[in-house]
XYZ file of C-alpha atoms in Angstrom:
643
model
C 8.776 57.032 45.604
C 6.753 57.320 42.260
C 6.941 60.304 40.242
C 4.014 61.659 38.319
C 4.683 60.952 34.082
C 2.257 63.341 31.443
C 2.719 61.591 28.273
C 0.027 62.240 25.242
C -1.183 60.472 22.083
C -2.842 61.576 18.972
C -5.039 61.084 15.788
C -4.085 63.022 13.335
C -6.023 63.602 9.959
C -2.777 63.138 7.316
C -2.900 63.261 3.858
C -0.397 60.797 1.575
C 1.982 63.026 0.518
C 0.961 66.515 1.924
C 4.018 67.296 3.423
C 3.298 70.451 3.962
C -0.116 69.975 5.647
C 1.223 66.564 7.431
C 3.906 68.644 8.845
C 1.659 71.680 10.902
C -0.648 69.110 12.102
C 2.299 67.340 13.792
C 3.486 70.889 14.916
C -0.316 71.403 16.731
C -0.604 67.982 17.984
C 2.989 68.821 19.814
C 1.954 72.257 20.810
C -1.639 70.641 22.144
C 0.502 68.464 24.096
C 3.005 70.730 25.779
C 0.140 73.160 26.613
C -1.095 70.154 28.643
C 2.248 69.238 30.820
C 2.951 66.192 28.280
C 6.976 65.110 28.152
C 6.192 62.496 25.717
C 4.012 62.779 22.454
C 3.212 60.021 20.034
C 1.553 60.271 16.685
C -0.192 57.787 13.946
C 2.321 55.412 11.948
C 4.275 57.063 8.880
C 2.436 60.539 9.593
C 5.094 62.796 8.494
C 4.711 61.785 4.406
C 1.007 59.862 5.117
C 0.688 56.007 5.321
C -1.396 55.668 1.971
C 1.338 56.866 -0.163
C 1.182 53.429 -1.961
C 3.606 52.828 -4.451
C 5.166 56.284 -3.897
C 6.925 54.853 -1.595
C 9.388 53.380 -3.779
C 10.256 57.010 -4.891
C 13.320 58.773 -3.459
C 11.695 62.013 -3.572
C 9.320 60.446 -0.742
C 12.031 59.707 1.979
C 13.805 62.681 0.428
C 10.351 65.190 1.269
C 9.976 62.721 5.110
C 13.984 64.061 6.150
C 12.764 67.511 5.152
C 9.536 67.800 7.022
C 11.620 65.638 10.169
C 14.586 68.700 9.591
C 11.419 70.979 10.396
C 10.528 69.500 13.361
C 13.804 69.600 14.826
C 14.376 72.905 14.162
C 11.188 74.237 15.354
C 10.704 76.011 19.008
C 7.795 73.719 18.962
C 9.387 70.156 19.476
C 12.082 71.371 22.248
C 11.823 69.766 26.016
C 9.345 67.003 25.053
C 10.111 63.683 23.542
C 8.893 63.636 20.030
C 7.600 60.237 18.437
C 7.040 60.441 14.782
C 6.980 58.276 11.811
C 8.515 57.747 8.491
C 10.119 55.910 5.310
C 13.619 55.283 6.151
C 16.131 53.568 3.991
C 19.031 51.584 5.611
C 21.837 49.997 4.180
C 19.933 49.700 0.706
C 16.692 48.553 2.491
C 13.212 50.540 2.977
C 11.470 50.443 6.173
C 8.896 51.653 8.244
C 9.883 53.310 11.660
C 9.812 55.552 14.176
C 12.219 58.241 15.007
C 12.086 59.116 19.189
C 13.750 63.212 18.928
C 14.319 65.103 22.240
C 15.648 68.858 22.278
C 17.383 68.317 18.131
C 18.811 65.402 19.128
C 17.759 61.903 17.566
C 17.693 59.223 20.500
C 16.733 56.552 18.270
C 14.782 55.028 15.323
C 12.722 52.032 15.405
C 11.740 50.413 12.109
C 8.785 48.096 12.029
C 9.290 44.275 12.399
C 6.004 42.222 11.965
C 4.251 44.088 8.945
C 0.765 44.310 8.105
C 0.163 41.904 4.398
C -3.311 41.053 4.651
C -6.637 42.316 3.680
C -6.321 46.020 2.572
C -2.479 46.056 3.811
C 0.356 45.429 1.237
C 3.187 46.779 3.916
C 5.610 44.066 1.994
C 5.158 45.276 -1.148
C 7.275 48.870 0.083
C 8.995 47.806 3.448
C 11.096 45.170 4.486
C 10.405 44.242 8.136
C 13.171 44.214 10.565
C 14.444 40.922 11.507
C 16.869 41.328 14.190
C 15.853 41.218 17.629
C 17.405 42.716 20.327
C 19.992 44.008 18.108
C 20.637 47.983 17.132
C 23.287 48.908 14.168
C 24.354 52.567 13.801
C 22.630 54.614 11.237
C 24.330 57.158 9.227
C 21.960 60.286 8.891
C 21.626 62.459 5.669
C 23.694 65.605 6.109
C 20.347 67.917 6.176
C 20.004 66.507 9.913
C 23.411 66.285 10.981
C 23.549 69.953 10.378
C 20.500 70.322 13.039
C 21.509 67.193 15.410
C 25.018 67.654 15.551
C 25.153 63.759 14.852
C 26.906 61.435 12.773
C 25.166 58.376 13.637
C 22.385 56.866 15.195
C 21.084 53.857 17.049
C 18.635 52.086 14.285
C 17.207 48.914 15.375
C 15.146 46.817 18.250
C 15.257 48.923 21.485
C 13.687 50.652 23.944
C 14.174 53.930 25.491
C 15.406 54.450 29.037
C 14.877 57.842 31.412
C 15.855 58.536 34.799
C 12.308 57.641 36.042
C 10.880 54.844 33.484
C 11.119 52.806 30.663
C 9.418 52.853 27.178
C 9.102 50.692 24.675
C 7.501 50.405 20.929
C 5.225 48.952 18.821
C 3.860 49.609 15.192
C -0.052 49.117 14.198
C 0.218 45.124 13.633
C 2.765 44.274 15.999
C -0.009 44.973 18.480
C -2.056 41.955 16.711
C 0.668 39.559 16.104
C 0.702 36.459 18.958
C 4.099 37.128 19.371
C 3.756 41.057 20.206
C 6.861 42.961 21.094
C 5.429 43.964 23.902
C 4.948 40.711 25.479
C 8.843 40.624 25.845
C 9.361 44.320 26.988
C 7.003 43.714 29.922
C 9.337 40.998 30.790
C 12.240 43.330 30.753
C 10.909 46.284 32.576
C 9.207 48.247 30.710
C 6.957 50.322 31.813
C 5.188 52.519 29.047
C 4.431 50.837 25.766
C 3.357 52.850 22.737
C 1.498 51.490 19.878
C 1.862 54.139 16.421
C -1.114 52.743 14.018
C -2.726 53.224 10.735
C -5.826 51.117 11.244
C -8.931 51.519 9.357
C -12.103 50.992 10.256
C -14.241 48.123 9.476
C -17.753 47.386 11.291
C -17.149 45.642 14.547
C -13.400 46.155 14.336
C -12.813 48.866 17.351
C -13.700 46.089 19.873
C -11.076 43.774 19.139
C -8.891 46.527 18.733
C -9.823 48.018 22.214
C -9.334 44.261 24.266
C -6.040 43.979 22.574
C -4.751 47.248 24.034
C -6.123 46.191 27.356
C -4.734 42.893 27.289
C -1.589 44.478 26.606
C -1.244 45.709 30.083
C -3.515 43.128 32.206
C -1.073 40.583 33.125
C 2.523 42.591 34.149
C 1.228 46.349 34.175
C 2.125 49.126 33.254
C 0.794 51.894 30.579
C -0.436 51.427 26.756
C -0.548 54.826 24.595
C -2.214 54.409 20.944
C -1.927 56.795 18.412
C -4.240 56.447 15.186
C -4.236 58.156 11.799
C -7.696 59.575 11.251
C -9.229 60.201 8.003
C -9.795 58.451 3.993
C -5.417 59.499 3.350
C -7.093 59.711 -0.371
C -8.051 55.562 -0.769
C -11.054 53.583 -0.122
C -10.379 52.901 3.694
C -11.441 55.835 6.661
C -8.740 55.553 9.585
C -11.011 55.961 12.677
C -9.002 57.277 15.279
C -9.984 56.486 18.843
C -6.261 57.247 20.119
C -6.492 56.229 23.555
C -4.714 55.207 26.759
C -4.960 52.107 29.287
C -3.313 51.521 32.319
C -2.775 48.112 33.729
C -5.795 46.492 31.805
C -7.911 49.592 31.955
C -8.767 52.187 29.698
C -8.329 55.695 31.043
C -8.728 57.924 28.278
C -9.908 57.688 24.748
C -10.748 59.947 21.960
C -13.027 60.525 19.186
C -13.713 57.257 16.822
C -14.939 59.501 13.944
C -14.473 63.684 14.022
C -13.729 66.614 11.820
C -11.262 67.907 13.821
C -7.786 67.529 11.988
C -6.393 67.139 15.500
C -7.787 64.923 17.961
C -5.523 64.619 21.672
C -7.131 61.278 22.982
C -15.077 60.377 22.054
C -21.083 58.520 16.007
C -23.426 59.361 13.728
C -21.457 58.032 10.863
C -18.100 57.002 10.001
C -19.491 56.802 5.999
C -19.798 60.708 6.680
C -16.890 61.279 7.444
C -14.917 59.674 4.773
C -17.556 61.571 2.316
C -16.690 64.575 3.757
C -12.509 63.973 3.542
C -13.266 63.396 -0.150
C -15.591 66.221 -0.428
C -13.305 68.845 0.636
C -10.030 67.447 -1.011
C -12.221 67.809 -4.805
C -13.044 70.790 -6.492
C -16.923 69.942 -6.659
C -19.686 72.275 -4.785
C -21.821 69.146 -3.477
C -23.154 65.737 -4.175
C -26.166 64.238 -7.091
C -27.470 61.076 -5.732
C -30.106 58.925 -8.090
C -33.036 58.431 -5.476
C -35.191 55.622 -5.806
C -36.792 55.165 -2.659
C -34.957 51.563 -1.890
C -32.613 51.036 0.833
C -29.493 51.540 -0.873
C -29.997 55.038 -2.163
C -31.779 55.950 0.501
C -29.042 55.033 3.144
C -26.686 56.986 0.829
C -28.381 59.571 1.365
C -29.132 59.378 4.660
C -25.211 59.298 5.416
C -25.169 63.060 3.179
C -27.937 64.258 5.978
C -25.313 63.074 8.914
C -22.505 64.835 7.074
C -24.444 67.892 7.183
C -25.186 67.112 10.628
C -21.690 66.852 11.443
C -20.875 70.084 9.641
C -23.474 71.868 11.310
C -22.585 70.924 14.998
C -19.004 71.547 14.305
C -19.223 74.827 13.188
C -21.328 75.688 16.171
C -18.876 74.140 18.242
C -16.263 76.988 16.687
C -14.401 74.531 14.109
C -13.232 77.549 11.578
C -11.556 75.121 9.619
C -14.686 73.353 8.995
C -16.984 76.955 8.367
C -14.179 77.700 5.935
C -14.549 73.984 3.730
C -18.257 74.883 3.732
C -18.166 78.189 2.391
C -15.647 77.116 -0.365
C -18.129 74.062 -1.369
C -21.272 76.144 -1.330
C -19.260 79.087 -2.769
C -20.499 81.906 -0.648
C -17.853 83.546 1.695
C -19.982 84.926 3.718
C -22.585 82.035 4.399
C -23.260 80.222 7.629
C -25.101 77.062 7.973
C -28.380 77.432 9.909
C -29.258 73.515 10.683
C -28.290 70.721 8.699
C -31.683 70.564 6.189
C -30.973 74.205 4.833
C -27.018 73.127 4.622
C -28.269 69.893 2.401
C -30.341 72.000 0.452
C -27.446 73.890 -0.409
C -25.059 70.705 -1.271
C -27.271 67.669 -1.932
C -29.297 67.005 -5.186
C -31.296 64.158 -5.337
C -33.285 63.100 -8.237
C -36.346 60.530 -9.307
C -35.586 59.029 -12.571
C -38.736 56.846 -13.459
C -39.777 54.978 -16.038
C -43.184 53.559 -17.118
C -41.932 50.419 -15.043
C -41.624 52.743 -11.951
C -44.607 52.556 -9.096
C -45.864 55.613 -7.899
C -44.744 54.059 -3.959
C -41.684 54.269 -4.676
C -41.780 58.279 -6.239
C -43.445 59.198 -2.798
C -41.173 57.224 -0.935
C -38.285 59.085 -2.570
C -39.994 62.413 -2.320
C -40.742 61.858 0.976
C -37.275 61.384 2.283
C -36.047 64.353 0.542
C -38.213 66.650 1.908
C -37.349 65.826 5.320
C -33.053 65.998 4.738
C -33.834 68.980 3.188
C -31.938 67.951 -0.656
C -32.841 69.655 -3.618
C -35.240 66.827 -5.480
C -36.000 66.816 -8.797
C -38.661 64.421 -10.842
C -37.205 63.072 -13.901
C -38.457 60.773 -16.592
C -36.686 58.635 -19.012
C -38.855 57.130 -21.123
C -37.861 59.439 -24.150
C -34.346 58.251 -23.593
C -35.195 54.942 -23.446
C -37.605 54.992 -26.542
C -35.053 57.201 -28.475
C -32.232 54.190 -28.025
C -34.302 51.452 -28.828
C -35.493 53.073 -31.823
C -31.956 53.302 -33.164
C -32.294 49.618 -32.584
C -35.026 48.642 -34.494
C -33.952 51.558 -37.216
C -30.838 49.410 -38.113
C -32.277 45.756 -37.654
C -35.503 45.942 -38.356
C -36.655 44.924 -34.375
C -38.011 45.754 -31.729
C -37.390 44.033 -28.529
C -40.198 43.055 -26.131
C -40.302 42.460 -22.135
C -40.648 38.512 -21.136
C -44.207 40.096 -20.129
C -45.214 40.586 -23.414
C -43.746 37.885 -25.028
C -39.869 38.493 -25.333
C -36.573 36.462 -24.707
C -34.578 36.148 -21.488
C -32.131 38.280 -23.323
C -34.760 40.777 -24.732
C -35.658 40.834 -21.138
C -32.289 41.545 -20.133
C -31.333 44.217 -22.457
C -34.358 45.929 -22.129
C -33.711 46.430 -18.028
C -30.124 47.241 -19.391
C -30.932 50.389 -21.215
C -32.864 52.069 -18.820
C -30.603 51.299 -15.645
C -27.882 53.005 -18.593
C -29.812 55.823 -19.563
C -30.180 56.636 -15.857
C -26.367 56.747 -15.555
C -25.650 58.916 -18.284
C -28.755 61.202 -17.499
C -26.990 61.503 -13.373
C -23.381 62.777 -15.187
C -25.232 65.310 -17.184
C -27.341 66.810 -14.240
C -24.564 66.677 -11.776
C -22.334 69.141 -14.677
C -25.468 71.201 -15.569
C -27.563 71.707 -13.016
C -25.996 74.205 -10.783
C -24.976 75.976 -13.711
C -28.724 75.860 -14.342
C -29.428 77.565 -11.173
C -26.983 80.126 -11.609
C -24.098 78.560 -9.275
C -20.405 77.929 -9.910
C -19.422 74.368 -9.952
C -20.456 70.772 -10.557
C -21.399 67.931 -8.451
C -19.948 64.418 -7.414
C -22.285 61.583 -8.421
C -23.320 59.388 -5.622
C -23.690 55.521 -6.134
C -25.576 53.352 -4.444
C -24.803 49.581 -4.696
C -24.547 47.544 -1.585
C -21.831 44.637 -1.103
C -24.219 41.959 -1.695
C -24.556 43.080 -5.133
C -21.322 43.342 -6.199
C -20.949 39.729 -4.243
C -23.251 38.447 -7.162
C -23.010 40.975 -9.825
C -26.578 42.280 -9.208
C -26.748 44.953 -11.280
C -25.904 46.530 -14.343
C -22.396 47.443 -16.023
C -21.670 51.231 -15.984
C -25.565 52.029 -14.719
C -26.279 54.209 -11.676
C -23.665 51.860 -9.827
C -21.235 53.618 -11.879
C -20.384 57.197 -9.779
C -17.614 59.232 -8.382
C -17.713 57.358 -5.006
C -19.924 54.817 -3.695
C -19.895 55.094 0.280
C -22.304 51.884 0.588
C -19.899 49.355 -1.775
C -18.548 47.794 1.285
C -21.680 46.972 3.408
C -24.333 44.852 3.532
C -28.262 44.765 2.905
C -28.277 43.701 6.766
C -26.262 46.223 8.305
C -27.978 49.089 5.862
C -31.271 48.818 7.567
C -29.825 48.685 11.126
C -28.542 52.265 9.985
C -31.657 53.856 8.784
C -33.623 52.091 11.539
C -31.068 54.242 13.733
C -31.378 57.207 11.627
C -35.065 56.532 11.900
C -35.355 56.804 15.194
C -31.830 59.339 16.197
C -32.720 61.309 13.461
C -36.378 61.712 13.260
C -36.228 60.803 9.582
C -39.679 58.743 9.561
C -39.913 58.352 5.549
C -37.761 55.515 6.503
C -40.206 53.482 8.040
C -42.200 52.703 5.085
C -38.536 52.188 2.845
C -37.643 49.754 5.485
C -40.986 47.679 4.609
C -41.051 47.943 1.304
C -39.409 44.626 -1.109
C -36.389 45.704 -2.574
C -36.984 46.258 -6.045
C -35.488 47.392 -9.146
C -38.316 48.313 -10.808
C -36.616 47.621 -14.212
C -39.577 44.828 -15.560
C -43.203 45.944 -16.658
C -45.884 46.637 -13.500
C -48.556 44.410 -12.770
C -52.164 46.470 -12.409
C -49.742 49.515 -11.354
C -48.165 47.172 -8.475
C -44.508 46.006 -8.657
C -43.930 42.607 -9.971
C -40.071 42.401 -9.624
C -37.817 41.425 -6.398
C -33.876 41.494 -5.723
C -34.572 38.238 -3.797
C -36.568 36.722 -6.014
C -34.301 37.354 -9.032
C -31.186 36.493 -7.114
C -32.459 33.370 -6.140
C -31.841 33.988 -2.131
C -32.663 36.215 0.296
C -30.401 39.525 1.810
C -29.616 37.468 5.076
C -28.631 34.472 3.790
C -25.946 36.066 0.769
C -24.584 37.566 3.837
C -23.859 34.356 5.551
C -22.675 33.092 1.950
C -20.613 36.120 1.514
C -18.571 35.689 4.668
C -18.062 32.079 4.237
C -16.447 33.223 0.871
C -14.167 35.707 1.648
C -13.837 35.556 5.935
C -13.830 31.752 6.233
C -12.079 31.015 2.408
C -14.200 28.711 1.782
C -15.219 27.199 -2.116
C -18.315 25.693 -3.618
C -17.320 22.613 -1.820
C -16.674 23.432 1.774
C -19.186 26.172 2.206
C -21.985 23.227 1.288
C -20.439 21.190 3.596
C -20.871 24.386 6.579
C -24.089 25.077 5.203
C -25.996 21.934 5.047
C -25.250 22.012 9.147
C -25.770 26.090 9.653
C -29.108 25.716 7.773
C -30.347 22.191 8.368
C -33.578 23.418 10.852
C -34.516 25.492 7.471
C -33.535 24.075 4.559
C -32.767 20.397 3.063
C -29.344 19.504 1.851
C -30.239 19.737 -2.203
C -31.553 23.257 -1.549
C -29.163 24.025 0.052
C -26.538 22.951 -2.722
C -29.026 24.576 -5.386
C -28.396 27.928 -3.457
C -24.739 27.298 -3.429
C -24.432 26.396 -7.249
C -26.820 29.347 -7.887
C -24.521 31.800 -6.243
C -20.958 30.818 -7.552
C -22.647 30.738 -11.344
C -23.828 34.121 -10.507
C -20.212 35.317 -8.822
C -18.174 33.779 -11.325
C -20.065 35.142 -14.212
C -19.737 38.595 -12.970
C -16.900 38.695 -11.434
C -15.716 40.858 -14.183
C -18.080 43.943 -13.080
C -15.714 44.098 -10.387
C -12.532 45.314 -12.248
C -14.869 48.512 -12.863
C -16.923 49.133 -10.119
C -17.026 52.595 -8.540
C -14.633 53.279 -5.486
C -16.419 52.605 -2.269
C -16.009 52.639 1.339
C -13.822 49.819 2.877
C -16.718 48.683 5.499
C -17.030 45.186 5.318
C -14.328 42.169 5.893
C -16.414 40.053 2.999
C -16.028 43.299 0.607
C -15.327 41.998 -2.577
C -13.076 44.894 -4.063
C -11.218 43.661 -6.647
C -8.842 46.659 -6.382
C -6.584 45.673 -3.106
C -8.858 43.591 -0.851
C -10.379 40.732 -2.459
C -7.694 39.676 -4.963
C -9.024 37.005 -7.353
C -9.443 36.473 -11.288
C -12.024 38.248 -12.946
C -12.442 35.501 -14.949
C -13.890 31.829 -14.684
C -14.560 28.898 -15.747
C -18.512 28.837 -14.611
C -18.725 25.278 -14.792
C -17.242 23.947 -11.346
C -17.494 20.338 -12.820
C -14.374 19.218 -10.143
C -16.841 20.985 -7.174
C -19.774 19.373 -8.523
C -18.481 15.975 -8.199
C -17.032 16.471 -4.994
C -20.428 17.775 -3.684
C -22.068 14.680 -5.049
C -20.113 11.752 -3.300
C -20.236 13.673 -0.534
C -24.301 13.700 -0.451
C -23.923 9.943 -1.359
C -21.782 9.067 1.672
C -24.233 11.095 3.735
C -27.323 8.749 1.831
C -29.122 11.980 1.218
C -32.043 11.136 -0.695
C -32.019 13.584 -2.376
C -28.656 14.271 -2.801
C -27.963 16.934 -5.903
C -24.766 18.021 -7.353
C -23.552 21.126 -6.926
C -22.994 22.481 -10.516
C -24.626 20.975 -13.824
């Protein structure tokens, strides 16, 4: 006869080395649990010190601060007649790992370190833990005398096991063990077991939470039984956002799930935007009372700020909900202890600047396009020229040499040209910094603001755009996404969000509007000047980075993905043009602001896209490659690569 099991999972919104925070979230999450009939409670991987502690792992005060908080937890009224399952940094004869420690009424039942670690991508588990190798096999582990004192116990088991009860059988996993083809659990279904856990720290990344969701049900399709996943939940202070969506599936089927993206620091098991949400983690763990974002009425900026209006969306609809955590952020941001947000347009006016910087190169389609979108978010929007700026520079210029440069319009050099587009996307940057310190203090407000950037993915791909201009901010939530999937979010927030500005941004050429007018009309394209369209550096960008593919075998993919639209020479002449462009600013990457993990083509050159900064632009070994192919193919018109 089957008995009835309660057993709960949880996201929980840690912070890399906030023990002290860490620790009463755990303490809630329990407490949530019990006040639902749970006997069993698992939580995200490594939650008791935070799994982005990076390279603080290798510091004893780390696992020294875990044993404390896990001392806590044993000795609190909380944690007694429910089976705890939390995570830390444990070191074992001489070695670091990752596990999980299973606690029932101050008694440690067992501790599972991790054995197929996450090294790919934004992951680096390696680096910090060693994975454990020894299957089937459990060694005793001497704990420090700070639990002993609490436990009563010498010793341990420490190793591959599961746990056994009276009524059923459970077994672990950590985060990638769940992906691996060889999962642990695979085995454990073989052997009896009956509930699996899975403890992660997965981030999100667009299209992800689908292949995460038919693992879990795969887990339990074929011999049964029931799959609990635990997530962390929140930016843990890097460029990733841990998306939650804890849930629960019983023999193949999903039963329960919670919340992919919330403000609650506590989430049991449920969009407008997981960019919000990471904005807001950073927003309340600075000192600053809001954001400055350069508006130009393109796409980019304008889906920046679009993702500020769903943050104050969120905010809004949370404290209306009763979140007095949340209330309490706000009022320390806007500075007002007594203030309550009406609706999320007077809450942006309170938070969000957004400024016009033109130039005498700027069209008056964009200014109203900008304006336009700012009065209906509801940001503070100010007009701002920079041609005095501009002028002032460049006649510190000619007063040392003697010269004055001149646009290719009216005569100048390519590098005229290029310095002159230079200094005003530089001028902009500097003039954003000195608003975003000033301008409150203007008003008569405490505080300063974060500077927003605004550069997509495919930019930094190719290096379109300027060292240290507006692309240099505080944080950039766009830096991980593509042209492509930023206008499938403001056609949503066009339509969810009643935001119709965005229609005629949508239509509009992107432009940088850094090149003289034509009768008042914009003369300059991204696509033009980058040689390709949006659509088709996207394709480029994940044959790059997702398929690791090099001059050479992405012409060979794309003279077959393109062939109905475009002949094999232009296709290599789109190839060549893009590696020239990627190796020669490659560099730009090493300083590029800190953005958003979104996109499994980002090239961040600070954990996810590791590759030299610097090349050899020629490609002369590609080039030739590239040719004898086209000859063995008799193209006609067969054209190498790189010249």
């Amino acid at each position: 006869m089957g008995r009835k099991v309660t057993v709960a999972t949880c996201c929980l919104n840690q912070w890399a080395l906030d023990f002290e925070g860490n620790c009463e979230r755990i303490l809630r999450s329990i407490e949530e649990a019990k006040a639902h009939g749970a006997k069993y409670r698992l939580g995200p991987e490594l939650e008791i010190c935070g799994y982005g502690c990076a390279d603080h792992f290798y510091e004893s005060d780390t696992l020294l601060h875990s044993f404390q908080v896990l001392r806590n937890l044993l000795e609190s009224p909380v944690t007694q007649d429910i089976i705890c399952d939390v995570g830390m940094p444990i070191m074992h004869h001489n070695v670091r790992y990752n596990c999980r420690v299973l606690f029932l009424n101050r008694k440690i039942l067992l501790i599972r370190p991790k054995m197929l670690m996450a090294n790919h991508g934004n992951y680096r588990e390696v680096r910090w833990f060693s994975p454990w190798n020894k299957l089937r096999q459990v060694e005793e582990y001497f704990l420090p005398r700070m639990i002993q004192e609490v436990t009563g116990q010498d010793t341990v088991p420490f190793g591959h096991c599961v746990l056994s009860t009276k009524d059923t059988c459970i077994g672990t996993e950590i985060c990638a063990e769940l992906w691996n083809p060889d999962s642990p659990h695979i085995q454990m279904g073989r052997d009896g077991v009956e509930i699996f856990t899975n403890s992660s720290a997965s981030h999100h990344e667009l299209r992800k939470a689908d292949q995460r969701v038919n693992l879990i049900k795969s887990a339990t399709t074929k011999s049964g039984g029931i799959y609990l996943y635990a997530n962390q939940r929140g930016c843990d202070g890097d460029r990733v956002y841990y998306d939650g969506c804890a849930m629960v599936a019983i023999n193949g089927d999903v039963v329960a799930q919670g919340a992919q993206f919330s403000l609650d620091d506590v989430v049991r098991e449920g969009f407008l935007s997981c960019m919000s949400c990471w904005r807001l983690n950073m927003t309340m763990s600075s000192v600053c009372a809001g954001f400055l974002l350069p508006l130009s009425g393109g796409v980019d900026s304008s889906s920046t700020a679009c993702i500020v209006h769903c943050m104050c969306v969120l905010l809004c609809r949370a404290v209306e909900g009763g979140n007095s955590r949340v209330l309490e952020d706000v009022r320390r941001v806007v500075g007002d202890e007594s203030y309550h947000p009406q609706d999320p347009k007077e809450l942006c006016a309170r938070v969000f600047t957004t400024c016009y910087m033109a130039s005498e190169n700027s069209s008056e389609d964009t200014r109203s396009r900008a304006r336009d979108l700012a009065n209906q978010i509801g940001s503070t929007h100010m007009n701002i020229n920079i041609d005095v700026a501009v002028k002032g520079i460049l006649g510190i210029f000619s007063a040392v040499t003697g010269r004055w440069p001149q646009f290719r319009a009216s005569g100048g050099s390519a590098r005229e040209n290029l310095a002159l587009q230079n200094v005003q996307a530089r001028v902009r940057m500097v003039l954003a910094y000195l608003f975003a310190q000033l301008s409150l203090w203007a008003r008569g407000r405490p505080g300063g603001l974060l500077v927003l950037g605004s550069a997509n993915v495919d930019e930094s791909l190719t290096g379109y755009f300027t060292k240290y201009d507006c692309s240099s901010a505080d944080i950039n939530p766009i830096g991980g996404i593509s042209k492509t999937d930023l206008k499938r979010f403001l056609l949503h927030c066009a339509e969810q969000l009643q935001l119709t500005a965005l229609r005629s941004i949508l239509a509009a050429p992107p432009t940088a509007e850094l090149e003289p007018l034509t009768d008042g009309r914009v003369s300059q394209t991204d696509e033009a000047d980058m040689g390709m369209t949006y659509s088709e550096l996207s394709v480029i960008g994940r044959l790059r980075k997702i398929s690791k593919c090099g001059p050479f075998s992405m012409f060979c993919k794309l003279i077959h993905t393109w062939r109905d639209a475009l002949s094999p020479s232009e296709v290599a002449q789109k190839v060549k043009r893009f590696f020239r462009m990627y190796s020669a600013n490659r560099h730009k990457m090493t300083t590029v602001t800190p953005s958003y993990h979104a996109e499994s083509y980002s090239p961040d050159d600070n954990r996810f896209d590791l590759r030299p900064f610097l090349y050899n632009a020629s490609w002369s070994w590609h080039q030739n490659t590239a040719y004898r192919l086209g000859l063995e193919l008799s193209l006609k018109e067969a054209t190498p690569l790189f010249m």
